[in-house]
């Protein structure tokens, strides 16, 4: 089963309009025409339009960092799937550990968002991953199992193949610590086994699994070389076009 490599940059709450446009242009201009890697930029929502102008008609796709599962209406401060699609997004990150930890998002919330994303023709990138303490107490598989099953609740086989799951150990996000390729591969293989339980081997074999957690030019090649690692969700290193391009090249 060949799965197209997907490298996504999560800019989080960084950049301003000018630096967002400059970063997007840097990625677009530096990307080889012959790359078969799928590349997605996820800027802050207020800069989606500015980045869209830079990536429209190129190989680079646009993604949101979150969405509200509701339709239009009285939801002050929120942005829904229809709005993300309207502005040119093809992807959306869901259930990032920062959303789970800082904004109290639960697996049930993520599942609602997943269905809203799919209904809005967005490819969801669903994030899961254990904390340092959970890893140390041997709970990694249990936590990841709960997050995968809970976040994907109600998903049918027909739609499952098109989703993306990002395994992001919380202890490796923004810390400079990276899971070893062996640690990451072990959890990715476990996630694929979980997916096979619910959707069958064939569909599970089509679902792309990204690794996230301090991916950098120096470690990207080895991580992306693992059998079940089909891409990367990149935070800090996606804020420098040169570093992000090197990660894409490593893929
Ligand atoms: C992330 O936030 O998704 C992430 C992986 O961040 P970093 O690459 O900075 O660890």
PDB file of N, CA, C and O in Angstrom, residues 97-157:
ATOM      1  N   UNK A  97      -2.880  18.580  20.976  1.00  0.00           N
ATOM      2  CA  UNK A  97      -2.749  18.449  22.440  1.00  0.00           C
ATOM      3  C   UNK A  97      -2.905  19.790  23.149  1.00  0.00           C
ATOM      4  O   UNK A  97      -3.351  19.842  24.289  1.00  0.00           O
ATOM      5  N   UNK A  98      -2.544  20.880  22.454  1.00  0.00           N
ATOM      6  CA  UNK A  98      -2.750  22.196  23.078  1.00  0.00           C
ATOM      7  C   UNK A  98      -4.236  22.504  23.212  1.00  0.00           C
ATOM      8  O   UNK A  98      -4.668  23.122  24.180  1.00  0.00           O
ATOM      9  N   UNK A  99      -5.029  22.084  22.258  1.00  0.00           N
ATOM     10  CA  UNK A  99      -6.487  22.264  22.350  1.00  0.00           C
ATOM     11  C   UNK A  99      -7.036  21.371  23.475  1.00  0.00           C
ATOM     12  O   UNK A  99      -7.922  21.765  24.217  1.00  0.00           O
ATOM     13  N   UNK A 100      -6.495  20.172  23.558  1.00  0.00           N
ATOM     14  CA  UNK A 100      -6.993  19.244  24.594  1.00  0.00           C
ATOM     15  C   UNK A 100      -6.604  19.748  25.977  1.00  0.00           C
ATOM     16  O   UNK A 100      -7.418  19.761  26.896  1.00  0.00           O
ATOM     17  N   UNK A 101      -5.327  20.179  26.123  1.00  0.00           N
ATOM     18  CA  UNK A 101      -4.833  20.553  27.456  1.00  0.00           C
ATOM     19  C   UNK A 101      -5.255  21.943  27.896  1.00  0.00           C
ATOM     20  O   UNK A 101      -5.588  22.160  29.046  1.00  0.00           O
ATOM     21  N   UNK A 102      -5.205  22.902  26.977  1.00  0.00           N
ATOM     22  CA  UNK A 102      -5.441  24.304  27.360  1.00  0.00           C
ATOM     23  C   UNK A 102      -6.901  24.716  27.200  1.00  0.00           C
ATOM     24  O   UNK A 102      -7.352  25.652  27.829  1.00  0.00           O
ATOM     25  N   UNK A 103      -7.617  24.026  26.317  1.00  0.00           N
ATOM     26  CA  UNK A 103      -8.995  24.451  26.039  1.00  0.00           C
ATOM     27  C   UNK A 103      -9.999  23.341  26.348  1.00  0.00           C
ATOM     28  O   UNK A 103     -11.168  23.426  25.970  1.00  0.00           O
ATOM     29  N   UNK A 104      -9.522  22.298  27.006  1.00  0.00           N
ATOM     30  CA  UNK A 104     -10.411  21.261  27.525  1.00  0.00           C
ATOM     31  C   UNK A 104     -11.127  20.425  26.483  1.00  0.00           C
ATOM     32  O   UNK A 104     -12.189  19.859  26.764  1.00  0.00           O
ATOM     33  N   UNK A 105     -10.575  20.316  25.290  1.00  0.00           N
ATOM     34  CA  UNK A 105     -11.263  19.510  24.263  1.00  0.00           C
ATOM     35  C   UNK A 105     -11.194  18.029  24.613  1.00  0.00           C
ATOM     36  O   UNK A 105     -10.140  17.506  24.968  1.00  0.00           O
ATOM     37  N   UNK A 106     -12.328  17.377  24.487  1.00  0.00           N
ATOM     38  CA  UNK A 106     -12.411  15.948  24.791  1.00  0.00           C
ATOM     39  C   UNK A 106     -12.458  15.149  23.485  1.00  0.00           C
ATOM     40  O   UNK A 106     -12.648  15.718  22.403  1.00  0.00           O
ATOM     41  N   UNK A 107     -12.339  13.841  23.622  1.00  0.00           N
ATOM     42  CA  UNK A 107     -12.457  12.989  22.429  1.00  0.00           C
ATOM     43  C   UNK A 107     -13.831  13.169  21.781  1.00  0.00           C
ATOM     44  O   UNK A 107     -13.953  13.143  20.554  1.00  0.00           O
ATOM     45  N   UNK A 108     -14.858  13.356  22.609  1.00  0.00           N
ATOM     46  CA  UNK A 108     -16.218  13.553  22.055  1.00  0.00           C
ATOM     47  C   UNK A 108     -16.268  14.845  21.239  1.00  0.00           C
ATOM     48  O   UNK A 108     -16.891  14.884  20.164  1.00  0.00           O
ATOM     49  N   UNK A 109     -15.605  15.890  21.726  1.00  0.00           N
ATOM     50  CA  UNK A 109     -15.552  17.152  20.955  1.00  0.00           C
ATOM     51  C   UNK A 109     -14.833  16.908  19.621  1.00  0.00           C
ATOM     52  O   UNK A 109     -15.267  17.386  18.570  1.00  0.00           O
ATOM     53  N   UNK A 110     -13.724  16.190  19.698  1.00  0.00           N
ATOM     54  CA  UNK A 110     -12.928  15.957  18.483  1.00  0.00           C
ATOM     55  C   UNK A 110     -13.761  15.156  17.478  1.00  0.00           C
ATOM     56  O   UNK A 110     -13.746  15.438  16.275  1.00  0.00           O
ATOM     57  N   UNK A 111     -14.505  14.189  17.981  1.00  0.00           N
ATOM     58  CA  UNK A 111     -15.335  13.378  17.085  1.00  0.00           C
ATOM     59  C   UNK A 111     -16.385  14.246  16.379  1.00  0.00           C
ATOM     60  O   UNK A 111     -16.615  14.109  15.168  1.00  0.00           O
ATOM     61  N   UNK A 112     -16.996  15.154  17.111  1.00  0.00           N
ATOM     62  CA  UNK A 112     -17.984  16.063  16.493  1.00  0.00           C
ATOM     63  C   UNK A 112     -17.324  16.915  15.409  1.00  0.00           C
ATOM     64  O   UNK A 112     -17.863  17.119  14.325  1.00  0.00           O
ATOM     65  N   UNK A 113     -16.136  17.385  15.715  1.00  0.00           N
ATOM     66  CA  UNK A 113     -15.405  18.227  14.765  1.00  0.00           C
ATOM     67  C   UNK A 113     -14.995  17.424  13.522  1.00  0.00           C
ATOM     68  O   UNK A 113     -15.001  17.932  12.409  1.00  0.00           O
ATOM     69  N   UNK A 114     -14.629  16.162  13.771  1.00  0.00           N
ATOM     70  CA  UNK A 114     -14.240  15.290  12.659  1.00  0.00           C
ATOM     71  C   UNK A 114     -15.400  15.146  11.672  1.00  0.00           C
ATOM     72  O   UNK A 114     -15.223  15.257  10.450  1.00  0.00           O
ATOM     73  N   UNK A 115     -16.592  14.910  12.198  1.00  0.00           N
ATOM     74  CA  UNK A 115     -17.754  14.740  11.315  1.00  0.00           C
ATOM     75  C   UNK A 115     -18.084  16.046  10.599  1.00  0.00           C
ATOM     76  O   UNK A 115     -18.441  16.036   9.418  1.00  0.00           O
ATOM     77  N   UNK A 116     -17.919  17.183  11.310  1.00  0.00           N
ATOM     78  CA  UNK A 116     -18.173  18.490  10.675  1.00  0.00           C
ATOM     79  C   UNK A 116     -17.141  18.739   9.567  1.00  0.00           C
ATOM     80  O   UNK A 116     -17.473  19.240   8.492  1.00  0.00           O
ATOM     81  N   UNK A 117     -15.893  18.363   9.823  1.00  0.00           N
ATOM     82  CA  UNK A 117     -14.840  18.559   8.821  1.00  0.00           C
ATOM     83  C   UNK A 117     -15.149  17.731   7.569  1.00  0.00           C
ATOM     84  O   UNK A 117     -15.102  18.240   6.440  1.00  0.00           O
ATOM     85  N   UNK A 118     -15.495  16.466   7.767  1.00  0.00           N
ATOM     86  CA  UNK A 118     -15.763  15.590   6.619  1.00  0.00           C
ATOM     87  C   UNK A 118     -16.997  16.065   5.849  1.00  0.00           C
ATOM     88  O   UNK A 118     -17.000  16.070   4.617  1.00  0.00           O
ATOM     89  N   UNK A 119     -18.010  16.504   6.584  1.00  0.00           N
ATOM     90  CA  UNK A 119     -19.218  17.006   5.918  1.00  0.00           C
ATOM     91  C   UNK A 119     -18.890  18.264   5.112  1.00  0.00           C
ATOM     92  O   UNK A 119     -19.541  18.555   4.111  1.00  0.00           O
ATOM     93  N   UNK A 120     -17.877  18.990   5.550  1.00  0.00           N
ATOM     94  CA  UNK A 120     -17.474  20.215   4.857  1.00  0.00           C
ATOM     95  C   UNK A 120     -16.366  19.985   3.839  1.00  0.00           C
ATOM     96  O   UNK A 120     -15.740  20.937   3.385  1.00  0.00           O
ATOM     97  N   UNK A 121     -16.094  18.721   3.521  1.00  0.00           N
ATOM     98  CA  UNK A 121     -15.058  18.365   2.538  1.00  0.00           C
ATOM     99  C   UNK A 121     -13.650  18.781   2.932  1.00  0.00           C
ATOM    100  O   UNK A 121     -12.827  19.122   2.085  1.00  0.00           O
ATOM    101  N   UNK A 122     -13.380  18.771   4.224  1.00  0.00           N
ATOM    102  CA  UNK A 122     -12.023  19.030   4.704  1.00  0.00           C
ATOM    103  C   UNK A 122     -11.389  17.708   5.120  1.00  0.00           C
ATOM    104  O   UNK A 122     -12.085  16.833   5.664  1.00  0.00           O
ATOM    105  N   UNK A 123     -10.102  17.564   4.892  1.00  0.00           N
ATOM    106  CA  UNK A 123      -9.386  16.379   5.369  1.00  0.00           C
ATOM    107  C   UNK A 123      -8.950  16.656   6.808  1.00  0.00           C
ATOM    108  O   UNK A 123      -8.171  17.589   7.052  1.00  0.00           O
ATOM    109  N   UNK A 124      -9.468  15.880   7.764  1.00  0.00           N
ATOM    110  CA  UNK A 124      -9.078  16.131   9.154  1.00  0.00           C
ATOM    111  C   UNK A 124      -7.747  15.473   9.490  1.00  0.00           C
ATOM    112  O   UNK A 124      -7.461  14.344   9.076  1.00  0.00           O
ATOM    113  N   UNK A 125      -6.925  16.209  10.230  1.00  0.00           N
ATOM    114  CA  UNK A 125      -5.685  15.666  10.793  1.00  0.00           C
ATOM    115  C   UNK A 125      -5.945  15.557  12.293  1.00  0.00           C
ATOM    116  O   UNK A 125      -5.942  16.556  13.003  1.00  0.00           O
ATOM    117  N   UNK A 126      -6.222  14.349  12.743  1.00  0.00           N
ATOM    118  CA  UNK A 126      -6.639  14.135  14.133  1.00  0.00           C
ATOM    119  C   UNK A 126      -5.411  13.815  14.982  1.00  0.00           C
ATOM    120  O   UNK A 126      -4.701  12.841  14.718  1.00  0.00           O
ATOM    121  N   UNK A 127      -5.182  14.642  16.012  1.00  0.00           N
ATOM    122  CA  UNK A 127      -3.981  14.472  16.825  1.00  0.00           C
ATOM    123  C   UNK A 127      -4.253  13.635  18.076  1.00  0.00           C
ATOM    124  O   UNK A 127      -5.267  13.843  18.754  1.00  0.00           O
ATOM    125  N   UNK A 128      -3.338  12.737  18.353  1.00  0.00           N
ATOM    126  CA  UNK A 128      -3.392  11.923  19.571  1.00  0.00           C
ATOM    127  C   UNK A 128      -1.981  11.826  20.139  1.00  0.00           C
ATOM    128  O   UNK A 128      -1.008  12.054  19.422  1.00  0.00           O
ATOM    129  N   UNK A 129      -1.887  11.486  21.419  1.00  0.00           N
ATOM    130  CA  UNK A 129      -0.549  11.306  21.988  1.00  0.00           C
ATOM    131  C   UNK A 129      -0.579  11.389  23.499  1.00  0.00           C
ATOM    132  O   UNK A 129      -1.424  12.067  24.081  1.00  0.00           O
ATOM    133  N   UNK A 130       0.368  10.697  24.103  1.00  0.00           N
ATOM    134  CA  UNK A 130       0.416  10.594  25.562  1.00  0.00           C
ATOM    135  C   UNK A 130       1.326  11.658  26.176  1.00  0.00           C
ATOM    136  O   UNK A 130       2.214  12.174  25.512  1.00  0.00           O
ATOM    137  N   UNK A 131       1.109  11.941  27.455  1.00  0.00           N
ATOM    138  CA  UNK A 131       1.996  12.845  28.192  1.00  0.00           C
ATOM    139  C   UNK A 131       3.228  12.054  28.664  1.00  0.00           C
ATOM    140  O   UNK A 131       3.250  10.814  28.628  1.00  0.00           O
ATOM    141  N   UNK A 132       4.186  12.806  29.153  1.00  0.00           N
ATOM    142  CA  UNK A 132       5.404  12.187  29.708  1.00  0.00           C
ATOM    143  C   UNK A 132       5.043  11.201  30.827  1.00  0.00           C
ATOM    144  O   UNK A 132       5.534  10.072  30.879  1.00  0.00           O
ATOM    145  N   UNK A 133       4.167  11.674  31.713  1.00  0.00           N
ATOM    146  CA  UNK A 133       3.803  10.842  32.862  1.00  0.00           C
ATOM    147  C   UNK A 133       3.105   9.553  32.406  1.00  0.00           C
ATOM    148  O   UNK A 133       3.373   8.466  32.924  1.00  0.00           O
ATOM    149  N   UNK A 134       2.232   9.691  31.423  1.00  0.00           N
ATOM    150  CA  UNK A 134       1.534   8.508  30.913  1.00  0.00           C
ATOM    151  C   UNK A 134       2.512   7.528  30.273  1.00  0.00           C
ATOM    152  O   UNK A 134       2.366   6.320  30.413  1.00  0.00           O
ATOM    153  N   UNK A 135       3.519   8.053  29.602  1.00  0.00           N
ATOM    154  CA  UNK A 135       4.526   7.145  29.015  1.00  0.00           C
ATOM    155  C   UNK A 135       5.291   6.432  30.130  1.00  0.00           C
ATOM    156  O   UNK A 135       5.495   5.218  30.088  1.00  0.00           O
ATOM    157  N   UNK A 136       5.686   7.228  31.139  1.00  0.00           N
ATOM    158  CA  UNK A 136       6.496   6.642  32.220  1.00  0.00           C
ATOM    159  C   UNK A 136       5.731   5.589  33.004  1.00  0.00           C
ATOM    160  O   UNK A 136       6.316   4.650  33.525  1.00  0.00           O
ATOM    161  N   UNK A 137       4.415   5.736  33.086  1.00  0.00           N
ATOM    162  CA  UNK A 137       3.635   4.749  33.843  1.00  0.00           C
ATOM    163  C   UNK A 137       3.079   3.643  32.930  1.00  0.00           C
ATOM    164  O   UNK A 137       2.205   2.884  33.335  1.00  0.00           O
ATOM    165  N   UNK A 138       3.583   3.595  31.713  1.00  0.00           N
ATOM    166  CA  UNK A 138       3.236   2.487  30.826  1.00  0.00           C
ATOM    167  C   UNK A 138       1.825   2.565  30.253  1.00  0.00           C
ATOM    168  O   UNK A 138       1.250   1.557  29.842  1.00  0.00           O
ATOM    169  N   UNK A 139       1.275   3.790  30.210  1.00  0.00           N
ATOM    170  CA  UNK A 139      -0.115   3.932  29.747  1.00  0.00           C
ATOM    171  C   UNK A 139      -0.234   4.362  28.281  1.00  0.00           C
ATOM    172  O   UNK A 139      -1.346   4.661  27.827  1.00  0.00           O
ATOM    173  N   UNK A 140       0.879   4.460  27.580  1.00  0.00           N
ATOM    174  CA  UNK A 140       0.841   5.023  26.222  1.00  0.00           C
ATOM    175  C   UNK A 140      -0.221   4.350  25.348  1.00  0.00           C
ATOM    176  O   UNK A 140      -1.058   5.019  24.739  1.00  0.00           O
ATOM    177  N   UNK A 141      -0.206   3.021  25.295  1.00  0.00           N
ATOM    178  CA  UNK A 141      -1.133   2.340  24.383  1.00  0.00           C
ATOM    179  C   UNK A 141      -2.583   2.560  24.797  1.00  0.00           C
ATOM    180  O   UNK A 141      -3.459   2.773  23.958  1.00  0.00           O
ATOM    181  N   UNK A 142      -2.808   2.519  26.111  1.00  0.00           N
ATOM    182  CA  UNK A 142      -4.179   2.704  26.602  1.00  0.00           C
ATOM    183  C   UNK A 142      -4.703   4.107  26.253  1.00  0.00           C
ATOM    184  O   UNK A 142      -5.839   4.269  25.787  1.00  0.00           O
ATOM    185  N   UNK A 143      -3.845   5.118  26.457  1.00  0.00           N
ATOM    186  CA  UNK A 143      -4.241   6.502  26.172  1.00  0.00           C
ATOM    187  C   UNK A 143      -4.495   6.683  24.679  1.00  0.00           C
ATOM    188  O   UNK A 143      -5.504   7.260  24.259  1.00  0.00           O
ATOM    189  N   UNK A 144      -3.574   6.179  23.874  1.00  0.00           N
ATOM    190  CA  UNK A 144      -3.702   6.343  22.427  1.00  0.00           C
ATOM    191  C   UNK A 144      -4.939   5.575  21.927  1.00  0.00           C
ATOM    192  O   UNK A 144      -5.692   6.074  21.081  1.00  0.00           O
ATOM    193  N   UNK A 145      -5.191   4.399  22.481  1.00  0.00           N
ATOM    194  CA  UNK A 145      -6.373   3.633  22.102  1.00  0.00           C
ATOM    195  C   UNK A 145      -7.647   4.440  22.380  1.00  0.00           C
ATOM    196  O   UNK A 145      -8.502   4.590  21.514  1.00  0.00           O
ATOM    197  N   UNK A 146      -7.722   4.993  23.601  1.00  0.00           N
ATOM    198  CA  UNK A 146      -8.923   5.771  23.960  1.00  0.00           C
ATOM    199  C   UNK A 146      -9.092   6.979  23.047  1.00  0.00           C
ATOM    200  O   UNK A 146     -10.201   7.292  22.617  1.00  0.00           O
ATOM    201  N   UNK A 147      -7.988   7.659  22.780  1.00  0.00           N
ATOM    202  CA  UNK A 147      -8.084   8.870  21.947  1.00  0.00           C
ATOM    203  C   UNK A 147      -8.479   8.526  20.512  1.00  0.00           C
ATOM    204  O   UNK A 147      -9.309   9.210  19.914  1.00  0.00           O
ATOM    205  N   UNK A 148      -7.882   7.465  19.975  1.00  0.00           N
ATOM    206  CA  UNK A 148      -8.204   7.099  18.590  1.00  0.00           C
ATOM    207  C   UNK A 148      -9.668   6.653  18.510  1.00  0.00           C
ATOM    208  O   UNK A 148     -10.439   7.137  17.671  1.00  0.00           O
ATOM    209  N   UNK A 149     -10.064   5.749  19.389  1.00  0.00           N
ATOM    210  CA  UNK A 149     -11.448   5.222  19.325  1.00  0.00           C
ATOM    211  C   UNK A 149     -12.450   6.345  19.604  1.00  0.00           C
ATOM    212  O   UNK A 149     -13.484   6.434  18.955  1.00  0.00           O
ATOM    213  N   UNK A 150     -12.154   7.197  20.606  1.00  0.00           N
ATOM    214  CA  UNK A 150     -13.088   8.266  20.966  1.00  0.00           C
ATOM    215  C   UNK A 150     -13.175   9.339  19.895  1.00  0.00           C
ATOM    216  O   UNK A 150     -14.259   9.806  19.548  1.00  0.00           O
ATOM    217  N   UNK A 151     -12.038   9.720  19.353  1.00  0.00           N
ATOM    218  CA  UNK A 151     -12.029  10.801  18.358  1.00  0.00           C
ATOM    219  C   UNK A 151     -12.643  10.355  17.038  1.00  0.00           C
ATOM    220  O   UNK A 151     -13.159  11.180  16.280  1.00  0.00           O
ATOM    221  N   UNK A 152     -12.561   9.048  16.758  1.00  0.00           N
ATOM    222  CA  UNK A 152     -13.080   8.546  15.488  1.00  0.00           C
ATOM    223  C   UNK A 152     -14.480   7.921  15.642  1.00  0.00           C
ATOM    224  O   UNK A 152     -14.983   7.276  14.708  1.00  0.00           O
ATOM    225  N   UNK A 153     -15.098   8.137  16.795  1.00  0.00           N
ATOM    226  CA  UNK A 153     -16.415   7.523  17.048  1.00  0.00           C
ATOM    227  C   UNK A 153     -17.400   7.898  15.941  1.00  0.00           C
ATOM    228  O   UNK A 153     -17.465   9.053  15.525  1.00  0.00           O
ATOM    229  N   UNK A 154     -18.121   6.904  15.463  1.00  0.00           N
ATOM    230  CA  UNK A 154     -19.169   7.155  14.469  1.00  0.00           C
ATOM    231  C   UNK A 154     -18.648   7.276  13.042  1.00  0.00           C
ATOM    232  O   UNK A 154     -19.414   7.505  12.114  1.00  0.00           O
ATOM    233  N   UNK A 155     -17.357   7.106  12.865  1.00  0.00           N
ATOM    234  CA  UNK A 155     -16.780   7.216  11.515  1.00  0.00           C
ATOM    235  C   UNK A 155     -17.020   5.907  10.757  1.00  0.00           C
ATOM    236  O   UNK A 155     -16.800   4.828  11.304  1.00  0.00           O
ATOM    237  N   UNK A 156     -17.472   6.015   9.501  1.00  0.00           N
ATOM    238  CA  UNK A 156     -17.687   4.774   8.742  1.00  0.00           C
ATOM    239  C   UNK A 156     -16.485   4.475   7.851  1.00  0.00           C
ATOM    240  O   UNK A 156     -15.660   5.346   7.575  1.00  0.00           O
ATOM    241  N   UNK A 157     -16.433   3.206   7.437  1.00  0.00           N
ATOM    242  CA  UNK A 157     -15.317   2.711   6.624  1.00  0.00           C
ATOM    243  C   UNK A 157     -15.088   3.557   5.382  1.00  0.00           C
ATOM    244  O   UNK A 157     -13.953   3.830   5.000  1.00  0.00           O
TER     245      UNK A 157
END
